[in-house]
Amino acid sequence: MTEALATPPQKQLAADKTSLITGSEAIAVACKLADVDVITAYPIRPYDTVMQYVAKLVSNGELDCEYIVAESEHSQFEIVKHASAVGARVFCGSSGVGWMYAFEALTVTPALRIPMVAMVGNRALDDPGAFGVEHNDALAVRDLGWQLVWVDSAQEALDTALIAYRVAEDRRIFLPCAISCDGAFLTHSQALVKVPSQEKVKAFLPRYDRGDLLLHPDNPITVAPQVNEDWLMEIRRQTAAAMDRSPAVIREAYADFERIFGRSYGNPFFEEYQTEDADVVLVGMGTLSNPVRVAIRQMRQEGKKVGFVRVRWFRPFAAEELAATLGRFKAVGVIDRDFSLGSPYRSGVLATEVRAAMYPAPNRPPIVGFICGLGGREVTVPAVREMTESVYLAAEGTTQPGTKWIGLRE
Amino acid sequence: MAVSDRELAELVQLRPTQTLDAFKGVKKLPLEEFFTSGHRTCQGCESSLVMKMMVKAAGPRTIVLGSTGCMYVANTTYYSTSWVVPWMHTQLGSSGSAGLGTAAGLKALMRKGKIKDEPINVIAFCGDGGGADMGLSAISATLTHPDYNVLILMYDNESYANTDIQLSGSTPYGANTTFSPPGKLKRIMHHRWKKNMAGMMAAGHPTCRYVATVCMSFPVYSMNAVRKALSIGGPTFIHSLDPCPKGWDYDPMLSHELGELAVTTGIWPLYEVEEGVFRLVGKTRDIADGRLKRLPVRDYLLKQGRFAHFTEDDIAYFQSKVDETWEKWLVPGVIPFKKQIEEDRPPA
Ligand SMILES: Cc1ncc(C[n+]2csc(CCOP(=O)(O)OP(=O)(O)O)c2C)c(N)n1
Ligand code: SF4
Ligand SMILES: [Mg+2]
């Protein structure tokens, strides 16, 4: 960390190269730039494209790592978990039911303070069969100590992967990080991406140093002993404290990122679009930002002051900051590309979380929840307009704040 | 064109292993312990003896991974761990992945010059529940990787012992476990035959360079099997049969005797498969060569409470099944194909 901060900003580092690549390929390139040591793969659409690119980088001699095709997602995540315990930088990933198949490994990874970085190519949980995006897969680990971030462009995917290593491997954190990329809309869509030079990445990303937690004959520790009721609570609290430190470390990483790479993401936790003078806003995660932005531009031409807040980091959740921001508007609509059956107000996960964040806030505008775009169904511009209408009605006090399913055949 | 040995070596880039010569007898064993006091296993627990001897054989430059079970729960109580070498828990079905991941991590870091290059033993152990049932696919996968030096040792106490003795795929026919208690209608609740784990691993994984069955009633052979596996390198597998006083229900002082009886009754054949070459070992070999008479299984069964509900018919059935493994199997006690298949071969 200190090593990276000490890099003189005035030093001229090699320039970026621009490539036309998909979100998956962008993350594979980040693995190469981060000099990842162990990578495990298992096929499931749509995330598996990242491993196809990784495999090609390995076979072409561009990425020097142990690349293992596992026999299940459970093993895939267990293998890298153990590689990380002996000090290797690791990468892994999955989608939908594959991510759920690894669930046991996912639960122990943060508890062991393993700074794994994973990609989730968000996908519906079959059955019934569906390849398209839904956020329930990644969201399933929201309580366990995973840092969760949603990105909406290939550039952001690459940059966030580098930031994820920097944050996860920070000794103050040592918690895993999953980067969510919407299936198809991001994993498979090409865009022009600035690929930074190896030199810049070196300046940004220090080596992974497991320190006193390293499993090695020179440091013969017993990892994950049987603690029972005597110590489990204290250890959980330590993990919670690491998560509590995460926002500051994330901020630090984004600031350094801007200094070294010259690209800024503004507020790391959420991105605001045309909110300055907005009456009402929509809130959402991932690539639905694209149709939302188009719809907002249309509506603004018609004189409607609509804005959008795209949540990036779901864990840690920037509750106070988000509540302060959302408190400025007359009403808020939260778009969930997920579901949480039987939850309060029958909302999705994000809306439930936003409501909880708003409760202690001095200004609490009405919140309408929307469930939209499940199973990869497109979130269309008319759908965004329809949602906005409901938010306006809530602002006027004409509708009860509840949850609406949008774009549904009744 | 097939890959040459040289090309394969380049692809695999197996790291060098430690050279661990065979111990020449009990009196030549080192005194130094790497699994010491602090554990809470039952009196007479043979599995904990396996841990002790396994790591004594491996030596200090070893990393041990252990899946959930008695050898985790009873051995690593916080603040009183018995492990002198680095040790890490892995999930119940993950011994194969734990060994693979640890070996892969070390290999990558050494190759890339990020840590000192030296041969470090990697041993991942599992119980029969964690290995022969839940972890089968991960172990199988690991044994197909020629690239990593990792020994998987399955300690088989023939039940899910830690969770209060439930039957596993490795529990012998008819045994009384908490999931298979004899009752008024059904005397025999568990009527599946024990899985042949070592044979399956050897036959199914030509990449696996060493497979052995062991039993700590024969400690020097068993420890030398560990040393051989680690020295040969690549993926290797050892299956040990461990009498368990709690699960098998007998006086703890009988542990060693029961292990020996498992071998002399022919229920637990000792063998090694080294680089594809099969060899019966010790008393098993004596039985096969006719130097030792196979003892009746009743000598073994009746010493254990888990078979106390057996009738004479049950014992006779058990005996007939064991006889079959010796008389009809292609390789006694190991390969369950009947010898008939040789006769079926069409004339040349
Ligand atoms: C995924 C999972 N399922 C169930 C358990 C509960 N469990 C803990 S120890 C154990 C017994 C394991 O049996 P075995 O591998 O034979 O080891 P032993 O206890 O006999 O030493 C079980 C079932 C668990 N820890 N994890
Ligand atoms: S139950 Fe069996 S395996 Fe477990 S500690 Fe006791 S004797 Fe050992
Ligand atoms: Mg067992």
Short mmCIF file of N, CA, C and O in Angstrom, two decimals, chain A residues 35-38 64-69 71-72 74-75 78-83 85-88 104-105 108 112 114 207 215-227 231 235, chain B residues 60-63 65 72-73 76-79 81 83-92 94 97-98 100-102 104-109 111-112 114-115 118 120 137-138 141 145 148:
data_model
loop_
_atom_site.label_atom_id
_atom_site.label_comp_id
_atom_site.label_asym_id
_atom_site.label_seq_id
_atom_site.Cartn_x
_atom_site.Cartn_y
_atom_site.Cartn_z
N ASP A 35 -1.03 -9.97 -12.93
CA ASP A 35 -0.11 -11.10 -12.74
C ASP A 35 -0.68 -12.11 -11.75
O ASP A 35 -0.04 -12.50 -10.77
N VAL A 36 -1.90 -12.56 -12.03
CA VAL A 36 -2.58 -13.52 -11.15
C VAL A 36 -1.84 -14.86 -11.19
O VAL A 36 -1.32 -15.26 -12.23
N ASP A 37 -1.76 -15.54 -10.05
CA ASP A 37 -0.96 -16.77 -9.94
C ASP A 37 -1.76 -18.05 -10.20
O ASP A 37 -1.24 -19.00 -10.78
N VAL A 38 -2.99 -18.11 -9.70
CA VAL A 38 -3.79 -19.33 -9.87
C VAL A 38 -5.21 -18.95 -10.30
O VAL A 38 -5.85 -18.10 -9.68
N ASP A 64 1.13 -15.88 -17.07
CA ASP A 64 1.86 -16.97 -16.42
C ASP A 64 1.15 -17.32 -15.11
O ASP A 64 1.32 -16.65 -14.10
N CYS A 65 0.29 -18.35 -15.16
CA CYS A 65 -0.41 -18.74 -13.95
C CYS A 65 -0.68 -20.24 -13.98
O CYS A 65 -0.54 -20.87 -15.02
N GLU A 66 -1.02 -20.79 -12.83
CA GLU A 66 -1.55 -22.15 -12.82
C GLU A 66 -3.01 -22.01 -13.19
O GLU A 66 -3.79 -21.38 -12.46
N TYR A 67 -3.36 -22.59 -14.32
CA TYR A 67 -4.72 -22.48 -14.84
C TYR A 67 -5.34 -23.88 -14.74
O TYR A 67 -4.88 -24.81 -15.40
N ILE A 68 -6.34 -24.02 -13.88
CA ILE A 68 -6.89 -25.35 -13.59
C ILE A 68 -8.37 -25.38 -13.97
O ILE A 68 -9.16 -24.54 -13.53
N VAL A 69 -8.73 -26.36 -14.78
CA VAL A 69 -10.14 -26.59 -15.08
C VAL A 69 -10.65 -27.58 -14.03
O VAL A 69 -10.21 -28.73 -13.99
N GLU A 71 -13.52 -29.73 -11.56
CA GLU A 71 -14.58 -30.68 -11.92
C GLU A 71 -15.94 -30.23 -11.39
O GLU A 71 -16.95 -30.88 -11.62
N SER A 72 -15.99 -29.08 -10.71
CA SER A 72 -17.26 -28.50 -10.25
C SER A 72 -16.96 -27.10 -9.74
O SER A 72 -15.79 -26.78 -9.48
N HIS A 74 -17.78 -26.02 -6.84
CA HIS A 74 -17.36 -26.14 -5.45
C HIS A 74 -15.84 -26.29 -5.39
O HIS A 74 -15.15 -25.59 -4.64
N SER A 75 -15.32 -27.17 -6.21
CA SER A 75 -13.86 -27.35 -6.25
C SER A 75 -13.17 -26.13 -6.81
O SER A 75 -12.11 -25.73 -6.34
N GLU A 78 -12.87 -23.78 -4.02
CA GLU A 78 -12.03 -24.33 -2.96
C GLU A 78 -10.55 -24.31 -3.37
O GLU A 78 -9.67 -24.02 -2.56
N ILE A 79 -10.28 -24.63 -4.61
CA ILE A 79 -8.88 -24.67 -5.07
C ILE A 79 -8.24 -23.30 -4.93
O ILE A 79 -7.16 -23.16 -4.33
N VAL A 80 -8.90 -22.27 -5.41
CA VAL A 80 -8.28 -20.94 -5.32
C VAL A 80 -8.25 -20.45 -3.87
O VAL A 80 -7.33 -19.74 -3.48
N LYS A 81 -9.23 -20.85 -3.09
CA LYS A 81 -9.21 -20.47 -1.67
C LYS A 81 -7.92 -20.96 -1.03
O LYS A 81 -7.22 -20.20 -0.33
N HIS A 82 -7.58 -22.21 -1.29
CA HIS A 82 -6.38 -22.78 -0.68
C HIS A 82 -5.11 -22.21 -1.30
O HIS A 82 -4.11 -22.03 -0.61
N ALA A 83 -5.15 -21.92 -2.58
CA ALA A 83 -3.97 -21.31 -3.22
C ALA A 83 -3.71 -19.94 -2.60
O ALA A 83 -2.56 -19.55 -2.35
N ALA A 85 -4.38 -19.06 0.40
CA ALA A 85 -3.89 -19.23 1.78
C ALA A 85 -2.37 -19.40 1.81
O ALA A 85 -1.73 -19.08 2.81
N VAL A 86 -1.78 -19.91 0.73
CA VAL A 86 -0.32 -20.01 0.69
C VAL A 86 0.31 -18.82 -0.02
O VAL A 86 1.49 -18.83 -0.34
N GLY A 87 -0.48 -17.80 -0.29
CA GLY A 87 0.09 -16.54 -0.76
C GLY A 87 -0.07 -16.24 -2.24
O GLY A 87 0.50 -15.28 -2.74
N ALA A 88 -0.86 -17.04 -2.95
CA ALA A 88 -1.02 -16.81 -4.38
C ALA A 88 -2.16 -15.82 -4.64
O ALA A 88 -3.18 -15.85 -3.96
N GLU A 104 -20.98 -23.29 -0.46
CA GLU A 104 -20.26 -23.62 0.77
C GLU A 104 -18.87 -22.97 0.75
O GLU A 104 -18.42 -22.37 1.73
N ALA A 105 -18.21 -23.08 -0.38
CA ALA A 105 -16.88 -22.45 -0.50
C ALA A 105 -17.01 -20.93 -0.38
O ALA A 105 -16.16 -20.28 0.23
N VAL A 108 -17.17 -19.79 3.36
CA VAL A 108 -15.96 -19.83 4.21
C VAL A 108 -14.88 -18.86 3.74
O VAL A 108 -13.99 -18.51 4.53
N LEU A 112 -12.38 -16.92 6.29
CA LEU A 112 -10.95 -17.25 6.34
C LEU A 112 -10.08 -16.06 5.98
O LEU A 112 -8.86 -16.18 5.92
N ILE A 114 -9.79 -14.56 3.04
CA ILE A 114 -9.13 -14.86 1.77
C ILE A 114 -9.50 -13.77 0.76
O ILE A 114 -10.68 -13.60 0.45
N ARG A 207 2.22 -6.07 -4.30
CA ARG A 207 2.16 -7.54 -4.23
C ARG A 207 1.24 -7.99 -3.11
O ARG A 207 1.09 -7.31 -2.10
N LEU A 215 0.15 -19.58 5.17
CA LEU A 215 0.28 -21.00 5.49
C LEU A 215 1.56 -21.50 4.82
O LEU A 215 1.61 -21.61 3.59
N HIS A 216 2.58 -21.75 5.63
CA HIS A 216 3.89 -22.13 5.08
C HIS A 216 4.70 -22.76 6.21
O HIS A 216 4.54 -22.35 7.38
N PRO A 217 5.57 -23.72 5.89
CA PRO A 217 6.39 -24.32 6.95
C PRO A 217 7.19 -23.29 7.77
O PRO A 217 7.51 -23.55 8.93
N ASP A 218 7.49 -22.14 7.19
CA ASP A 218 8.19 -21.11 7.96
C ASP A 218 7.25 -20.34 8.88
O ASP A 218 7.70 -19.55 9.71
N ASN A 219 5.96 -20.56 8.73
CA ASN A 219 4.97 -19.87 9.57
C ASN A 219 3.88 -20.90 9.92
O ASN A 219 2.78 -20.85 9.41
N PRO A 220 4.26 -21.87 10.78
CA PRO A 220 3.39 -23.06 10.94
C PRO A 220 2.16 -22.79 11.81
O PRO A 220 2.07 -23.24 12.95
N ILE A 221 1.21 -22.11 11.23
CA ILE A 221 -0.02 -21.81 11.97
C ILE A 221 -1.09 -22.88 11.71
O ILE A 221 -1.00 -23.65 10.76
N THR A 222 -2.08 -22.92 12.56
CA THR A 222 -3.27 -23.76 12.34
C THR A 222 -4.40 -22.83 11.91
O THR A 222 -4.78 -21.93 12.67
N VAL A 223 -4.89 -23.04 10.69
CA VAL A 223 -5.91 -22.14 10.15
C VAL A 223 -7.29 -22.75 10.35
O VAL A 223 -7.51 -23.92 10.05
N ALA A 224 -8.20 -21.92 10.85
CA ALA A 224 -9.60 -22.31 11.08
C ALA A 224 -9.73 -23.41 12.12
O ALA A 224 -10.33 -24.45 11.87
N PRO A 225 -9.16 -23.20 13.31
CA PRO A 225 -9.33 -24.19 14.37
C PRO A 225 -10.78 -24.25 14.84
O PRO A 225 -11.60 -23.42 14.46
N GLN A 226 -11.04 -25.23 15.66
CA GLN A 226 -12.39 -25.41 16.20
C GLN A 226 -12.54 -24.43 17.36
O GLN A 226 -11.88 -24.57 18.39
N VAL A 227 -13.41 -23.42 17.22
CA VAL A 227 -13.49 -22.38 18.25
C VAL A 227 -14.79 -22.41 19.06
O VAL A 227 -14.84 -21.96 20.20
N TRP A 231 -15.16 -18.54 21.01
CA TRP A 231 -14.49 -17.47 20.26
C TRP A 231 -15.19 -17.04 18.99
O TRP A 231 -14.79 -16.05 18.38
N ILE A 235 -14.45 -13.57 16.56
CA ILE A 235 -13.87 -13.69 15.22
C ILE A 235 -14.81 -13.09 14.17
O ILE A 235 -14.38 -12.36 13.27
N PRO B 60 9.07 -32.00 8.83
CA PRO B 60 8.66 -30.63 9.13
C PRO B 60 8.31 -29.76 7.92
O PRO B 60 7.52 -28.83 8.05
N ARG B 61 8.88 -30.04 6.77
CA ARG B 61 8.60 -29.17 5.61
C ARG B 61 7.36 -29.70 4.89
O ARG B 61 7.40 -30.14 3.73
N THR B 62 6.25 -29.66 5.61
CA THR B 62 5.01 -30.24 5.13
C THR B 62 3.85 -29.30 5.46
O THR B 62 3.84 -28.70 6.52
N ILE B 63 2.90 -29.21 4.55
CA ILE B 63 1.64 -28.52 4.84
C ILE B 63 0.55 -29.58 4.83
O ILE B 63 0.48 -30.40 3.92
N LEU B 65 -3.59 -30.37 5.07
CA LEU B 65 -4.96 -29.86 4.96
C LEU B 65 -5.88 -30.97 5.45
O LEU B 65 -5.65 -32.14 5.12
N TYR B 72 -10.51 -33.11 12.45
CA TYR B 72 -10.53 -31.65 12.52
C TYR B 72 -11.03 -31.23 13.90
O TYR B 72 -10.32 -30.59 14.67
N VAL B 73 -12.24 -31.66 14.18
CA VAL B 73 -12.95 -31.13 15.34
C VAL B 73 -12.21 -31.45 16.65
O VAL B 73 -12.11 -30.61 17.54
N THR B 76 -8.01 -29.70 16.70
CA THR B 76 -7.57 -28.32 16.49
C THR B 76 -8.28 -27.35 17.40
O THR B 76 -8.54 -26.21 17.02
N THR B 77 -8.62 -27.79 18.59
CA THR B 77 -9.28 -26.88 19.52
C THR B 77 -8.44 -25.60 19.63
O THR B 77 -7.23 -25.67 19.81
N TYR B 78 -9.12 -24.47 19.51
CA TYR B 78 -8.42 -23.18 19.52
C TYR B 78 -7.55 -23.07 20.76
O TYR B 78 -7.99 -23.38 21.86
N TYR B 79 -6.34 -22.64 20.56
CA TYR B 79 -5.33 -22.49 21.62
C TYR B 79 -4.69 -23.80 22.04
O TYR B 79 -3.80 -23.81 22.88
N THR B 81 -4.04 -26.51 19.52
CA THR B 81 -3.86 -27.32 18.32
C THR B 81 -2.74 -28.35 18.52
O THR B 81 -1.75 -28.08 19.18
N TRP B 83 -1.13 -29.58 15.97
CA TRP B 83 -0.29 -29.57 14.78
C TRP B 83 0.92 -28.68 14.94
O TRP B 83 0.80 -27.49 15.23
N VAL B 84 2.10 -29.27 14.72
CA VAL B 84 3.35 -28.52 14.76
C VAL B 84 3.64 -27.98 13.36
O VAL B 84 4.21 -26.91 13.20
N VAL B 85 3.20 -28.71 12.35
CA VAL B 85 3.37 -28.23 10.97
C VAL B 85 2.18 -27.34 10.62
O VAL B 85 1.15 -27.39 11.30
N PRO B 86 2.31 -26.51 9.57
CA PRO B 86 1.16 -25.69 9.18
C PRO B 86 -0.02 -26.57 8.80
O PRO B 86 0.14 -27.56 8.09
N TRP B 87 -1.17 -26.17 9.27
CA TRP B 87 -2.38 -26.99 9.08
C TRP B 87 -3.55 -26.08 8.74
O TRP B 87 -3.69 -25.00 9.29
N MET B 88 -4.39 -26.53 7.82
CA MET B 88 -5.57 -25.74 7.49
C MET B 88 -6.78 -26.65 7.28
O MET B 88 -6.67 -27.70 6.67
N HIS B 89 -7.89 -26.20 7.80
CA HIS B 89 -9.15 -26.92 7.60
C HIS B 89 -9.62 -26.75 6.17
O HIS B 89 -9.38 -25.73 5.55
N THR B 90 -10.27 -27.78 5.66
CA THR B 90 -10.97 -27.61 4.39
C THR B 90 -12.36 -28.19 4.54
O THR B 90 -12.65 -28.89 5.50
N GLN B 91 -13.23 -27.88 3.58
CA GLN B 91 -14.62 -28.31 3.70
C GLN B 91 -14.73 -29.83 3.56
O GLN B 91 -13.84 -30.48 3.04
N LEU B 92 -15.86 -30.36 4.02
CA LEU B 92 -16.00 -31.81 4.11
C LEU B 92 -15.67 -32.51 2.79
O LEU B 92 -14.97 -33.52 2.79
N SER B 94 -13.80 -31.40 0.31
CA SER B 94 -12.80 -30.60 -0.41
C SER B 94 -11.36 -31.05 -0.27
O SER B 94 -10.46 -30.31 -0.66
N SER B 97 -9.56 -30.76 -3.54
CA SER B 97 -9.35 -29.38 -3.98
C SER B 97 -8.35 -28.65 -3.09
O SER B 97 -7.58 -27.82 -3.56
N ALA B 98 -8.37 -28.97 -1.80
CA ALA B 98 -7.45 -28.31 -0.87
C ALA B 98 -6.01 -28.67 -1.23
O ALA B 98 -5.13 -27.80 -1.29
N LEU B 100 -4.92 -29.78 -4.12
CA LEU B 100 -4.61 -29.24 -5.45
C LEU B 100 -4.32 -27.74 -5.38
O LEU B 100 -3.34 -27.25 -5.93
N GLY B 101 -5.18 -27.01 -4.67
CA GLY B 101 -5.01 -25.56 -4.59
C GLY B 101 -3.72 -25.17 -3.88
O GLY B 101 -3.02 -24.26 -4.30
N THR B 102 -3.42 -25.88 -2.80
CA THR B 102 -2.20 -25.59 -2.05
C THR B 102 -0.98 -25.86 -2.92
O THR B 102 -0.06 -25.03 -3.02
N ALA B 104 -0.87 -26.01 -6.17
CA ALA B 104 -0.84 -25.08 -7.31
C ALA B 104 -0.33 -23.71 -6.88
O ALA B 104 0.45 -23.08 -7.59
N GLY B 105 -0.77 -23.27 -5.71
CA GLY B 105 -0.30 -21.97 -5.20
C GLY B 105 1.21 -21.99 -5.00
O GLY B 105 1.92 -21.09 -5.46
N LEU B 106 1.70 -23.03 -4.35
CA LEU B 106 3.15 -23.13 -4.10
C LEU B 106 3.91 -23.18 -5.42
O LEU B 106 4.93 -22.51 -5.61
N LYS B 107 3.38 -23.97 -6.34
CA LYS B 107 4.07 -24.14 -7.62
C LYS B 107 4.17 -22.82 -8.38
O LYS B 107 5.25 -22.46 -8.87
N ALA B 108 3.05 -22.10 -8.44
CA ALA B 108 3.05 -20.83 -9.16
C ALA B 108 4.04 -19.85 -8.52
O ALA B 108 4.84 -19.21 -9.21
N LEU B 109 3.99 -19.76 -7.18
CA LEU B 109 4.83 -18.78 -6.49
C LEU B 109 6.31 -19.12 -6.64
O LEU B 109 7.15 -18.24 -6.78
N ARG B 111 7.67 -20.99 -9.15
CA ARG B 111 8.09 -20.84 -10.55
C ARG B 111 8.31 -19.37 -10.89
O ARG B 111 9.22 -19.01 -11.62
N LYS B 112 7.45 -18.50 -10.33
CA LYS B 112 7.55 -17.09 -10.66
C LYS B 112 8.52 -16.35 -9.75
O LYS B 112 8.61 -15.13 -9.80
N LYS B 114 8.40 -15.87 -6.57
CA LYS B 114 7.81 -15.04 -5.53
C LYS B 114 8.07 -15.60 -4.13
O LYS B 114 7.92 -14.88 -3.15
N ILE B 115 8.37 -16.90 -4.04
CA ILE B 115 8.82 -17.47 -2.76
C ILE B 115 9.99 -18.39 -3.03
O ILE B 115 10.27 -18.75 -4.17
N GLU B 118 11.65 -24.63 -3.00
CA GLU B 118 12.06 -25.81 -2.23
C GLU B 118 10.92 -26.82 -2.26
O GLU B 118 9.76 -26.43 -2.41
N ILE B 120 8.11 -28.76 -0.86
CA ILE B 120 7.27 -28.78 0.35
C ILE B 120 6.21 -29.86 0.14
O ILE B 120 5.53 -29.86 -0.89
N SER B 137 -15.61 -36.72 -6.13
CA SER B 137 -15.32 -36.11 -7.44
C SER B 137 -14.09 -35.21 -7.37
O SER B 137 -13.29 -35.17 -8.29
N ALA B 138 -13.91 -34.52 -6.24
CA ALA B 138 -12.74 -33.64 -6.14
C ALA B 138 -11.45 -34.46 -6.03
O ALA B 138 -10.42 -34.10 -6.62
N ALA B 141 -10.70 -35.84 -9.44
CA ALA B 141 -10.15 -34.81 -10.32
C ALA B 141 -8.68 -34.57 -10.01
O ALA B 141 -7.83 -34.50 -10.91
N HIS B 145 -4.57 -34.90 -12.26
CA HIS B 145 -3.63 -33.81 -12.56
C HIS B 145 -2.19 -34.30 -12.41
O HIS B 145 -1.76 -34.51 -11.28
N TYR B 148 0.88 -31.71 -10.17
CA TYR B 148 1.07 -31.25 -8.79
C TYR B 148 1.44 -32.39 -7.85
O TYR B 148 0.90 -33.49 -7.96
#
